[in-house]
Short mmCIF file of N, CA, C and O in Angstrom, two decimals:
data_model
loop_
_atom_site.label_atom_id
_atom_site.label_comp_id
_atom_site.label_asym_id
_atom_site.label_seq_id
_atom_site.Cartn_x
_atom_site.Cartn_y
_atom_site.Cartn_z
N UNK V 1 -107.95 67.78 -174.02
CA UNK V 1 -106.46 67.79 -174.51
C UNK V 1 -105.62 67.80 -173.52
O UNK V 1 -106.18 67.85 -172.22
N UNK V 2 -104.50 67.45 -173.75
CA UNK V 2 -103.04 67.31 -172.58
C UNK V 2 -102.52 68.63 -172.64
O UNK V 2 -101.94 69.30 -173.69
N UNK V 3 -102.27 68.71 -171.44
CA UNK V 3 -101.15 70.29 -171.37
C UNK V 3 -99.86 69.88 -170.73
O UNK V 3 -100.10 69.04 -169.58
N UNK V 4 -98.97 70.59 -171.06
CA UNK V 4 -97.61 69.99 -170.52
C UNK V 4 -96.98 71.49 -169.96
O UNK V 4 -97.04 72.30 -170.72
N UNK V 5 -96.53 71.23 -168.93
CA UNK V 5 -95.94 72.61 -168.21
C UNK V 5 -94.39 71.85 -167.36
O UNK V 5 -94.14 71.21 -167.03
N UNK V 6 -93.35 73.03 -167.72
CA UNK V 6 -91.87 72.98 -167.36
C UNK V 6 -92.31 73.92 -165.47
O UNK V 6 -92.30 75.04 -166.05
N UNK V 7 -91.66 73.22 -164.45
CA UNK V 7 -91.89 73.97 -163.72
C UNK V 7 -90.69 73.70 -162.58
O UNK V 7 -89.87 72.01 -162.71
N UNK V 8 -90.17 74.42 -161.90
CA UNK V 8 -89.01 74.11 -160.56
C UNK V 8 -90.03 74.17 -159.13
O UNK V 8 -90.79 74.46 -159.11
N UNK V 9 -89.21 73.12 -158.74
CA UNK V 9 -90.12 72.38 -157.58
C UNK V 9 -88.73 72.66 -156.30
O UNK V 9 -87.78 72.12 -157.03
N UNK V 10 -88.96 72.98 -155.13
CA UNK V 10 -87.64 72.58 -154.15
C UNK V 10 -88.52 71.46 -153.03
O UNK V 10 -89.49 71.10 -152.42
N UNK V 11 -87.70 70.58 -153.01
CA UNK V 11 -87.87 69.20 -152.25
C UNK V 11 -87.52 69.31 -150.99
O UNK V 11 -87.40 70.89 -150.26
N UNK V 12 -88.20 68.88 -149.93
CA UNK V 12 -88.15 68.86 -148.37
C UNK V 12 -86.57 68.98 -147.91
O UNK V 12 -86.35 69.70 -147.19
N UNK V 13 -85.69 68.65 -148.69
CA UNK V 13 -84.14 68.61 -148.28
C UNK V 13 -83.61 69.81 -148.77
O UNK V 13 -82.36 69.98 -148.78
N UNK V 14 -84.58 70.64 -149.47
CA UNK V 14 -84.03 71.82 -150.23
C UNK V 14 -83.14 71.84 -151.45
O UNK V 14 -82.82 72.76 -151.91
N UNK V 15 -83.30 70.74 -152.82
CA UNK V 15 -82.47 70.60 -153.59
C UNK V 15 -84.39 71.03 -154.26
O UNK V 15 -85.55 70.88 -154.77
N UNK V 16 -83.11 71.69 -155.47
CA UNK V 16 -84.14 72.65 -156.82
C UNK V 16 -84.48 71.36 -157.47
O UNK V 16 -83.09 71.02 -158.19
N UNK V 17 -85.63 70.79 -157.97
CA UNK V 17 -85.75 69.57 -159.25
C UNK V 17 -86.31 70.44 -160.31
O UNK V 17 -87.40 70.95 -159.69
N UNK V 18 -86.58 70.05 -161.75
CA UNK V 18 -87.28 70.37 -162.52
C UNK V 18 -88.12 69.55 -163.19
O UNK V 18 -88.03 68.38 -162.68
N UNK V 19 -89.34 69.91 -163.13
CA UNK V 19 -90.41 68.85 -163.39
C UNK V 19 -90.93 68.82 -165.03
O UNK V 19 -91.55 70.46 -165.01
N UNK V 20 -91.42 68.37 -165.60
CA UNK V 20 -92.08 68.24 -166.51
C UNK V 20 -94.02 67.80 -166.43
O UNK V 20 -93.66 66.82 -165.81
N UNK V 21 -94.72 68.64 -165.89
CA UNK V 21 -96.08 68.05 -165.69
C UNK V 21 -97.36 68.44 -166.84
O UNK V 21 -97.05 69.31 -167.64
N UNK V 22 -97.73 67.19 -166.76
CA UNK V 22 -98.42 67.13 -167.60
C UNK V 22 -99.72 66.51 -167.35
O UNK V 22 -100.06 65.95 -166.16
N UNK V 23 -100.73 67.32 -167.85
CA UNK V 23 -102.44 67.34 -167.15
C UNK V 23 -103.19 67.53 -168.28
O UNK V 23 -103.13 67.53 -169.76
N UNK V 24 -104.15 66.38 -168.14
CA UNK V 24 -105.45 66.01 -168.98
C UNK V 24 -106.88 65.98 -167.87
O UNK V 24 -106.63 65.81 -166.81
N UNK V 25 -107.74 66.40 -168.99
CA UNK V 25 -108.73 66.18 -168.01
C UNK V 25 -109.58 64.81 -168.22
O UNK V 25 -109.24 64.09 -168.82
N UNK V 26 -110.42 64.53 -167.08
CA UNK V 26 -110.98 62.98 -166.84
C UNK V 26 -112.33 63.47 -167.01
O UNK V 26 -113.20 64.35 -166.79
N UNK V 27 -112.88 62.80 -168.10
CA UNK V 27 -114.47 62.50 -168.19
C UNK V 27 -115.47 61.78 -167.89
O UNK V 27 -114.81 60.21 -168.24
N UNK V 28 -116.59 61.55 -167.86
CA UNK V 28 -117.34 60.36 -167.40
C UNK V 28 -117.67 59.99 -168.71
O UNK V 28 -117.38 60.33 -170.04
N UNK V 29 -118.86 58.95 -168.70
CA UNK V 29 -119.24 58.30 -170.17
C UNK V 29 -119.87 59.20 -170.82
O UNK V 29 -120.09 58.82 -171.96
N UNK V 30 -120.57 60.54 -170.20
CA UNK V 30 -121.09 61.43 -171.10
C UNK V 30 -120.58 62.41 -171.67
O UNK V 30 -120.70 63.37 -172.47
N UNK V 31 -119.10 62.13 -171.51
CA UNK V 31 -118.08 63.08 -172.06
C UNK V 31 -117.97 64.38 -170.97
O UNK V 31 -117.03 65.45 -171.57
N UNK V 32 -118.52 64.59 -169.93
CA UNK V 32 -118.65 65.81 -169.02
C UNK V 32 -117.19 65.67 -168.27
O UNK V 32 -116.92 64.49 -167.70
N UNK V 33 -116.78 66.70 -167.84
CA UNK V 33 -115.31 66.56 -167.25
C UNK V 33 -115.55 66.70 -165.82
O UNK V 33 -116.34 66.93 -165.16
N UNK V 34 -115.28 65.30 -165.19
CA UNK V 34 -115.42 65.23 -163.74
C UNK V 34 -113.91 65.56 -162.53
O UNK V 34 -114.28 65.06 -161.89
N UNK V 35 -112.75 65.89 -163.45
CA UNK V 35 -112.09 65.91 -162.68
C UNK V 35 -110.76 66.03 -163.61
O UNK V 35 -110.79 66.52 -164.90
N UNK V 36 -109.61 65.97 -162.87
CA UNK V 36 -108.35 66.33 -163.74
C UNK V 36 -107.24 65.26 -163.19
O UNK V 36 -107.35 64.66 -162.12
N UNK V 37 -106.17 64.73 -163.91
CA UNK V 37 -105.35 64.02 -163.75
C UNK V 37 -103.76 64.72 -163.73
O UNK V 37 -103.73 65.42 -165.34
N UNK V 38 -102.60 64.66 -163.15
CA UNK V 38 -101.50 65.52 -163.79
C UNK V 38 -100.35 64.41 -163.76
O UNK V 38 -100.50 63.46 -162.33
N UNK V 39 -99.81 64.23 -164.27
CA UNK V 39 -98.34 63.26 -164.15
C UNK V 39 -96.99 64.14 -164.24
O UNK V 39 -96.89 65.08 -165.26
N UNK V 40 -96.00 63.86 -163.27
CA UNK V 40 -95.11 64.57 -162.94
C UNK V 40 -93.80 63.81 -163.50
O UNK V 40 -93.85 62.59 -163.26
N UNK V 41 -92.47 64.38 -164.39
CA UNK V 41 -91.30 63.64 -164.51
C UNK V 41 -90.48 64.47 -163.99
O UNK V 41 -90.44 65.69 -164.75
N UNK V 42 -89.28 64.10 -163.65
CA UNK V 42 -88.48 64.71 -163.21
C UNK V 42 -87.25 64.97 -164.58
O UNK V 42 -87.20 63.85 -165.04
N UNK V 43 -87.07 66.01 -164.69
CA UNK V 43 -86.30 66.51 -166.09
C UNK V 43 -84.78 67.43 -165.54
O UNK V 43 -84.56 67.71 -166.54
N UNK V 44 -84.75 66.92 -164.40
CA UNK V 44 -83.50 68.03 -164.12
C UNK V 44 -82.19 67.83 -164.49
O UNK V 44 -81.66 68.67 -165.01
N UNK V 45 -82.04 66.41 -164.87
CA UNK V 45 -80.81 65.92 -165.76
C UNK V 45 -81.01 66.70 -167.50
O UNK V 45 -79.88 67.34 -167.75
N UNK V 46 -82.04 66.38 -167.78
CA UNK V 46 -82.05 66.94 -169.15
C UNK V 46 -82.04 68.66 -169.15
O UNK V 46 -81.28 68.77 -170.05
N UNK V 47 -82.83 69.39 -168.19
CA UNK V 47 -82.24 70.78 -168.40
C UNK V 47 -80.99 71.13 -167.69
O UNK V 47 -80.33 72.05 -168.53
N UNK V 48 -80.44 70.67 -167.05
CA UNK V 48 -78.75 70.67 -166.81
C UNK V 48 -78.27 70.14 -168.03
O UNK V 48 -76.96 71.42 -168.55
N UNK V 49 -78.38 69.16 -168.74
CA UNK V 49 -77.72 68.85 -169.83
C UNK V 49 -77.88 70.06 -170.79
O UNK V 49 -77.09 70.95 -171.69
N UNK V 50 -79.28 70.82 -171.34
CA UNK V 50 -79.56 71.79 -172.28
C UNK V 50 -78.63 73.51 -171.73
O UNK V 50 -78.20 73.88 -172.62
N UNK V 51 -78.73 73.59 -170.45
CA UNK V 51 -78.36 74.42 -170.17
C UNK V 51 -76.66 74.50 -170.31
O UNK V 51 -76.15 75.73 -171.12
N UNK V 52 -76.18 73.42 -170.09
CA UNK V 52 -74.48 73.44 -170.22
C UNK V 52 -74.20 73.69 -171.84
O UNK V 52 -73.52 74.29 -172.48
N UNK V 53 -75.05 73.00 -172.66
CA UNK V 53 -75.25 72.91 -174.24
C UNK V 53 -74.72 74.51 -174.50
O UNK V 53 -74.31 74.86 -175.28
N UNK V 54 -75.92 74.95 -174.09
CA UNK V 54 -76.25 76.31 -174.40
C UNK V 54 -75.36 77.36 -174.03
O UNK V 54 -74.43 77.98 -174.96
N UNK V 55 -74.52 77.05 -172.95
CA UNK V 55 -73.39 77.79 -172.37
C UNK V 55 -72.12 77.69 -173.21
O UNK V 55 -71.42 78.52 -173.76
N UNK V 56 -71.80 75.93 -173.65
CA UNK V 56 -71.13 75.62 -174.43
C UNK V 56 -70.85 76.52 -175.98
O UNK V 56 -69.71 76.86 -176.45
N UNK V 57 -72.19 76.21 -176.24
CA UNK V 57 -72.50 77.31 -177.79
C UNK V 57 -71.88 78.70 -177.66
O UNK V 57 -71.39 79.57 -178.26
N UNK V 58 -72.61 79.38 -176.59
CA UNK V 58 -72.79 80.60 -176.21
C UNK V 58 -70.88 81.02 -176.02
O UNK V 58 -70.63 82.30 -176.19
N UNK V 59 -70.18 80.08 -175.14
CA UNK V 59 -68.44 80.68 -174.78
C UNK V 59 -67.66 79.97 -176.12
O UNK V 59 -66.41 80.44 -175.74
N UNK V 60 -68.37 79.10 -177.10
CA UNK V 60 -67.39 78.49 -178.08
C UNK V 60 -66.26 79.97 -178.63
O UNK V 60 -66.82 81.09 -178.69
N UNK V 61 -65.23 79.82 -179.07
CA UNK V 61 -64.44 80.30 -179.44
C UNK V 61 -64.05 80.61 -180.88
O UNK V 61 -63.58 81.02 -181.98
N UNK V 62 -65.46 80.12 -181.48
CA UNK V 62 -65.78 80.17 -182.99
C UNK V 62 -67.09 81.05 -183.43
O UNK V 62 -68.22 80.59 -181.74
N UNK V 63 -67.63 81.34 -184.31
CA UNK V 63 -68.77 81.92 -184.38
C UNK V 63 -69.78 81.03 -184.78
O UNK V 63 -69.32 80.08 -185.18
N UNK V 64 -71.11 80.66 -183.91
CA UNK V 64 -71.92 79.70 -183.88
C UNK V 64 -73.23 80.41 -184.25
O UNK V 64 -73.60 81.34 -183.47
N UNK V 65 -73.64 80.51 -185.47
CA UNK V 65 -74.91 80.56 -185.74
C UNK V 65 -75.98 79.37 -186.51
O UNK V 65 -75.79 78.56 -186.90
N UNK V 66 -77.18 79.63 -185.78
CA UNK V 66 -78.47 78.30 -185.95
C UNK V 66 -79.36 79.44 -186.66
O UNK V 66 -79.93 80.56 -186.48
N UNK V 67 -79.94 78.49 -187.55
CA UNK V 67 -81.40 78.88 -188.15
C UNK V 67 -82.33 77.97 -188.02
O UNK V 67 -81.95 76.82 -188.17
N UNK V 68 -83.17 78.09 -188.20
CA UNK V 68 -84.65 77.31 -188.25
C UNK V 68 -85.02 77.14 -189.87
O UNK V 68 -84.26 77.15 -190.72
N UNK V 69 -85.89 76.04 -189.54
CA UNK V 69 -86.10 75.35 -191.17
C UNK V 69 -86.53 76.54 -192.09
O UNK V 69 -86.47 76.41 -193.33
N UNK V 70 -86.61 77.95 -191.73
CA UNK V 70 -86.98 78.75 -192.30
C UNK V 70 -86.11 80.17 -192.94
O UNK V 70 -86.16 80.92 -193.40
N UNK V 71 -85.30 79.36 -192.04
CA UNK V 71 -83.95 80.48 -192.54
C UNK V 71 -83.59 81.27 -191.36
O UNK V 71 -82.91 82.40 -191.53
N UNK V 72 -84.25 81.72 -190.15
CA UNK V 72 -84.71 82.12 -189.26
C UNK V 72 -83.72 82.00 -188.31
O UNK V 72 -83.39 81.18 -187.61
N UNK V 73 -82.94 83.23 -187.91
CA UNK V 73 -81.39 83.12 -186.91
C UNK V 73 -82.34 82.47 -185.35
O UNK V 73 -82.95 83.69 -184.93
N UNK V 74 -81.71 81.59 -185.09
CA UNK V 74 -82.25 81.15 -183.74
C UNK V 74 -80.87 80.90 -182.50
O UNK V 74 -81.57 80.64 -181.68
N UNK V 75 -79.64 80.92 -182.99
CA UNK V 75 -78.91 80.62 -182.46
C UNK V 75 -77.57 81.87 -182.78
O UNK V 75 -77.49 81.79 -183.97
N UNK V 76 -77.30 82.69 -181.94
CA UNK V 76 -75.88 83.72 -182.40
C UNK V 76 -75.20 83.66 -181.19
O UNK V 76 -75.53 84.20 -179.79
N UNK V 77 -73.84 83.11 -181.14
CA UNK V 77 -73.25 82.91 -180.14
C UNK V 77 -72.26 84.34 -179.57
O UNK V 77 -72.45 85.40 -180.63
N UNK V 78 -71.63 84.22 -178.80
CA UNK V 78 -70.84 85.46 -178.49
C UNK V 78 -69.97 85.99 -179.55
O UNK V 78 -69.91 87.37 -179.89
N UNK V 79 -69.24 84.89 -179.82
CA UNK V 79 -68.02 85.20 -180.91
C UNK V 79 -68.95 85.84 -182.22
O UNK V 79 -68.38 86.74 -182.46
N UNK V 80 -69.87 85.14 -182.69
CA UNK V 80 -70.64 85.97 -184.08
C UNK V 80 -70.62 87.09 -183.02
O UNK V 80 -70.73 88.04 -184.40
N UNK V 81 -71.28 87.60 -182.22
CA UNK V 81 -71.46 88.79 -181.88
C UNK V 81 -70.51 89.76 -181.67
O UNK V 81 -70.36 91.07 -182.69
N UNK V 82 -69.25 89.52 -181.23
CA UNK V 82 -68.22 89.89 -181.18
C UNK V 82 -67.62 90.39 -182.83
O UNK V 82 -67.01 91.50 -182.80
N UNK V 83 -67.69 89.65 -183.58
CA UNK V 83 -67.29 89.39 -184.77
C UNK V 83 -67.86 90.65 -185.84
O UNK V 83 -66.98 91.41 -186.53
N UNK V 84 -69.24 90.46 -185.44
CA UNK V 84 -70.15 90.69 -186.64
C UNK V 84 -70.53 92.34 -185.69
O UNK V 84 -70.81 93.05 -186.62
N UNK V 85 -70.56 92.38 -184.65
CA UNK V 85 -71.17 93.24 -184.07
C UNK V 85 -72.72 93.87 -183.83
O UNK V 85 -73.43 94.66 -182.88
N UNK V 86 -73.47 92.56 -184.18
CA UNK V 86 -74.77 92.67 -183.99
C UNK V 86 -75.05 91.90 -182.41
O UNK V 86 -74.50 90.89 -182.33
N UNK V 87 -76.16 92.23 -181.70
CA UNK V 87 -76.10 91.45 -180.41
C UNK V 87 -77.15 90.45 -180.93
O UNK V 87 -77.86 90.36 -181.87
N UNK V 88 -76.99 89.50 -179.86
CA UNK V 88 -78.22 88.56 -180.17
C UNK V 88 -79.66 88.91 -180.42
O UNK V 88 -80.40 88.41 -181.07
N UNK V 89 -80.01 89.93 -179.55
CA UNK V 89 -81.12 90.33 -179.51
C UNK V 89 -81.43 91.15 -180.82
O UNK V 89 -82.81 90.95 -181.24
N UNK V 90 -80.60 91.50 -181.69
CA UNK V 90 -80.89 92.04 -182.93
C UNK V 90 -81.06 91.15 -184.29
O UNK V 90 -81.35 91.27 -185.07
N UNK V 91 -80.48 90.30 -183.74
CA UNK V 91 -80.27 88.99 -185.16
C UNK V 91 -81.37 87.87 -184.68
O UNK V 91 -81.74 87.47 -185.52
N UNK V 92 -81.84 87.44 -183.33
CA UNK V 92 -82.55 86.45 -183.62
C UNK V 92 -83.89 86.78 -184.04
O UNK V 92 -84.49 87.99 -183.59
N UNK V 93 -84.66 85.85 -184.91
CA UNK V 93 -85.82 86.09 -185.46
C UNK V 93 -85.55 86.78 -186.83
O UNK V 93 -86.44 86.92 -187.29
N UNK V 94 -84.31 87.09 -187.33
CA UNK V 94 -84.26 87.58 -188.33
C UNK V 94 -83.75 86.79 -189.74
O UNK V 94 -83.43 85.65 -189.55
N UNK V 95 -84.64 86.98 -190.58
CA UNK V 95 -83.97 85.97 -192.04
C UNK V 95 -82.17 86.38 -192.27
O UNK V 95 -81.76 87.09 -192.38
N UNK V 96 -81.71 85.03 -191.82
CA UNK V 96 -79.93 84.97 -191.89
C UNK V 96 -79.63 85.63 -192.84
O UNK V 96 -78.46 86.36 -193.34
N UNK V 97 -79.59 84.79 -194.38
CA UNK V 97 -79.49 84.99 -195.49
C UNK V 97 -79.69 86.62 -196.04
O UNK V 97 -78.97 87.08 -196.80
N UNK V 98 -81.10 86.75 -196.06
CA UNK V 98 -81.53 88.04 -196.56
C UNK V 98 -80.86 89.21 -195.65
O UNK V 98 -80.35 90.36 -195.97
N UNK V 99 -80.62 89.26 -194.43
CA UNK V 99 -80.08 90.24 -193.78
C UNK V 99 -78.72 90.47 -193.55
O UNK V 99 -78.04 91.37 -192.96
N UNK V 100 -77.82 89.28 -193.38
CA UNK V 100 -76.61 89.21 -192.92
C UNK V 100 -75.45 88.78 -193.83
O UNK V 100 -74.32 88.34 -193.58
N UNK V 101 -75.90 88.04 -195.16
CA UNK V 101 -75.15 87.76 -196.19
C UNK V 101 -75.08 88.53 -197.36
O UNK V 101 -76.11 89.32 -197.83
N UNK V 102 -73.81 88.61 -197.71
CA UNK V 102 -73.98 89.94 -198.86
C UNK V 102 -74.51 88.80 -200.21
O UNK V 102 -74.55 87.77 -200.61
N UNK V 103 -74.95 89.87 -201.26
CA UNK V 103 -75.69 89.65 -202.50
C UNK V 103 -74.74 88.43 -203.24
O UNK V 103 -75.73 87.56 -203.39
N UNK V 104 -73.32 88.79 -203.48
CA UNK V 104 -72.82 87.33 -204.15
C UNK V 104 -73.04 86.41 -203.73
O UNK V 104 -72.51 84.96 -204.38
N UNK V 105 -73.71 85.98 -202.40
CA UNK V 105 -72.81 84.86 -201.68
C UNK V 105 -74.90 84.38 -201.47
O UNK V 105 -74.45 83.00 -200.63
N UNK V 106 -75.56 85.06 -201.44
CA UNK V 106 -76.88 84.82 -201.07
C UNK V 106 -77.53 83.25 -201.38
O UNK V 106 -77.82 82.53 -200.42
N UNK V 107 -77.16 82.90 -202.49
CA UNK V 107 -77.53 81.73 -203.25
C UNK V 107 -76.87 80.76 -202.90
O UNK V 107 -77.30 79.73 -202.57
N UNK V 108 -75.66 80.96 -202.81
CA UNK V 108 -74.76 79.49 -202.32
C UNK V 108 -75.08 79.29 -200.51
O UNK V 108 -75.08 78.32 -200.35
N UNK V 109 -75.22 80.29 -199.63
CA UNK V 109 -75.55 80.12 -198.54
C UNK V 109 -76.67 79.41 -198.44
O UNK V 109 -76.76 78.49 -197.58
N UNK V 110 -77.90 80.04 -199.03
CA UNK V 110 -78.97 79.44 -198.75
C UNK V 110 -79.26 77.67 -199.03
O UNK V 110 -79.61 76.88 -198.50
N UNK V 111 -77.90 77.48 -200.33
CA UNK V 111 -78.05 76.12 -200.56
C UNK V 111 -77.55 75.01 -199.88
O UNK V 111 -77.98 74.19 -199.29
N UNK V 112 -76.49 75.96 -199.29
CA UNK V 112 -75.50 75.29 -198.11
C UNK V 112 -76.19 74.82 -196.71
O UNK V 112 -76.52 73.45 -196.29
N UNK V 113 -77.48 75.84 -196.45
CA UNK V 113 -78.17 75.56 -195.37
C UNK V 113 -79.47 74.48 -195.76
O UNK V 113 -79.61 73.69 -195.19
N UNK V 114 -80.20 74.89 -196.92
CA UNK V 114 -80.96 74.07 -197.34
C UNK V 114 -80.78 72.37 -197.34
O UNK V 114 -81.18 71.52 -196.64
N UNK V 115 -79.47 72.04 -197.53
CA UNK V 115 -78.78 71.33 -197.57
C UNK V 115 -78.57 70.12 -195.84
O UNK V 115 -78.71 69.38 -196.04
N UNK V 116 -77.85 71.35 -195.22
CA UNK V 116 -78.03 70.66 -193.83
C UNK V 116 -79.41 70.49 -193.25
O UNK V 116 -79.22 69.63 -192.62
N UNK V 117 -80.25 71.45 -193.65
CA UNK V 117 -81.69 70.90 -192.93
C UNK V 117 -82.03 69.94 -193.44
O UNK V 117 -83.02 69.27 -193.00
N UNK V 118 -81.63 69.06 -194.71
CA UNK V 118 -81.71 67.67 -195.33
C UNK V 118 -80.92 67.25 -194.80
O UNK V 118 -80.57 65.56 -195.32
N UNK V 119 -80.18 66.94 -193.75
CA UNK V 119 -78.87 66.06 -193.33
C UNK V 119 -77.59 66.00 -194.16
O UNK V 119 -76.81 64.98 -193.50
N UNK V 120 -77.60 66.79 -195.22
CA UNK V 120 -76.43 66.75 -195.79
C UNK V 120 -75.38 67.81 -195.49
O UNK V 120 -75.50 69.14 -195.59
N UNK V 121 -74.34 67.53 -195.00
CA UNK V 121 -73.17 68.44 -194.51
C UNK V 121 -72.48 69.02 -195.52
O UNK V 121 -72.05 68.23 -196.55
N UNK V 122 -72.03 70.13 -195.31
CA UNK V 122 -71.01 70.77 -196.23
C UNK V 122 -70.00 71.44 -195.27
O UNK V 122 -69.74 71.83 -194.10
N UNK V 123 -68.49 70.69 -195.30
CA UNK V 123 -67.40 70.87 -194.82
C UNK V 123 -66.70 72.29 -195.49
O UNK V 123 -66.79 72.58 -196.74
N UNK V 124 -65.90 72.87 -194.29
CA UNK V 124 -65.37 74.18 -194.86
C UNK V 124 -65.80 74.97 -195.64
O UNK V 124 -64.88 75.45 -196.84
N UNK V 125 -67.06 75.62 -195.71
CA UNK V 125 -67.90 76.39 -196.69
C UNK V 125 -67.54 77.61 -195.86
O UNK V 125 -67.74 78.05 -194.72
N UNK V 126 -66.35 78.77 -196.57
CA UNK V 126 -66.09 80.03 -196.46
C UNK V 126 -67.27 81.08 -197.15
O UNK V 126 -67.65 80.81 -198.34
N UNK V 127 -68.03 81.51 -196.47
CA UNK V 127 -68.84 82.93 -196.42
C UNK V 127 -68.57 84.04 -195.92
O UNK V 127 -68.03 84.37 -195.45
N UNK V 128 -69.12 85.25 -196.53
CA UNK V 128 -68.88 86.60 -195.87
C UNK V 128 -70.11 86.70 -195.31
O UNK V 128 -71.52 86.66 -195.89
N UNK V 129 -69.82 87.66 -194.16
CA UNK V 129 -70.81 87.92 -193.49
C UNK V 129 -71.12 89.50 -193.45
O UNK V 129 -69.87 90.05 -193.64
N UNK V 130 -72.01 90.51 -193.02
CA UNK V 130 -71.97 91.81 -193.23
C UNK V 130 -72.35 92.37 -192.13
O UNK V 130 -73.20 92.10 -191.08
N UNK V 131 -70.90 93.24 -191.53
CA UNK V 131 -70.50 93.31 -189.84
C UNK V 131 -71.86 94.46 -189.94
O UNK V 131 -72.79 94.92 -190.90
N UNK V 132 -72.01 94.97 -188.73
CA UNK V 132 -72.91 96.04 -188.18
C UNK V 132 -72.44 97.49 -188.81
O UNK V 132 -73.66 98.48 -189.48
N UNK V 133 -71.56 97.74 -189.32
CA UNK V 133 -70.77 98.61 -189.97
C UNK V 133 -71.10 98.63 -191.39
O UNK V 133 -70.73 99.51 -191.91
N UNK V 134 -71.67 97.56 -191.87
CA UNK V 134 -71.73 97.37 -193.32
C UNK V 134 -70.65 96.91 -194.18
O UNK V 134 -70.27 96.82 -195.34
N UNK V 135 -69.44 96.49 -193.31
CA UNK V 135 -68.21 95.86 -193.95
C UNK V 135 -68.44 94.36 -193.99
O UNK V 135 -69.55 93.65 -193.57
N UNK V 136 -67.59 93.77 -194.99
CA UNK V 136 -67.76 92.32 -195.28
C UNK V 136 -66.35 91.69 -194.66
O UNK V 136 -65.62 91.62 -194.60
N UNK V 137 -66.85 90.53 -193.73
CA UNK V 137 -65.71 90.08 -193.17
C UNK V 137 -66.10 88.46 -193.83
O UNK V 137 -67.31 87.79 -193.84
N UNK V 138 -65.05 87.56 -194.17
CA UNK V 138 -65.31 86.25 -194.33
C UNK V 138 -65.21 85.39 -193.17
O UNK V 138 -64.21 85.66 -192.40
N UNK V 139 -65.72 84.48 -193.26
CA UNK V 139 -66.08 83.40 -191.85
C UNK V 139 -65.91 81.99 -192.39
O UNK V 139 -66.55 81.64 -193.47
N UNK V 140 -65.44 80.89 -191.85
CA UNK V 140 -65.18 79.50 -192.46
C UNK V 140 -66.25 78.83 -191.56
O UNK V 140 -66.37 78.75 -190.29
#
């Protein structure tokens, strides 16, 4: 099979570039491994864009919370952290609706997230979050 790895290398000129290295084995006609092949792709621009995207999300002046297809928190920016009191480390990997939404809104928030995961946006949906102190705060 093929394996891929991201790595940083320094050029002769001293510039750091990011490489996606894909490797695969080479086989003879009997199927025995007789060598390996590696192909490198410069992904420096993509990595820079991803880092800038992450920085913009993290420093936004609005709470930004992301969940995966199962509703597990995978993005929790600084503003969300300041508003709710939970650190990123405390929420990443947690079930967003079960752990951070008040009981009276769990179904509605789950429905909005399910719609979003199917490409249907919901504008201006206000919902309550539970703070680390157990208080309820409404966010838009």
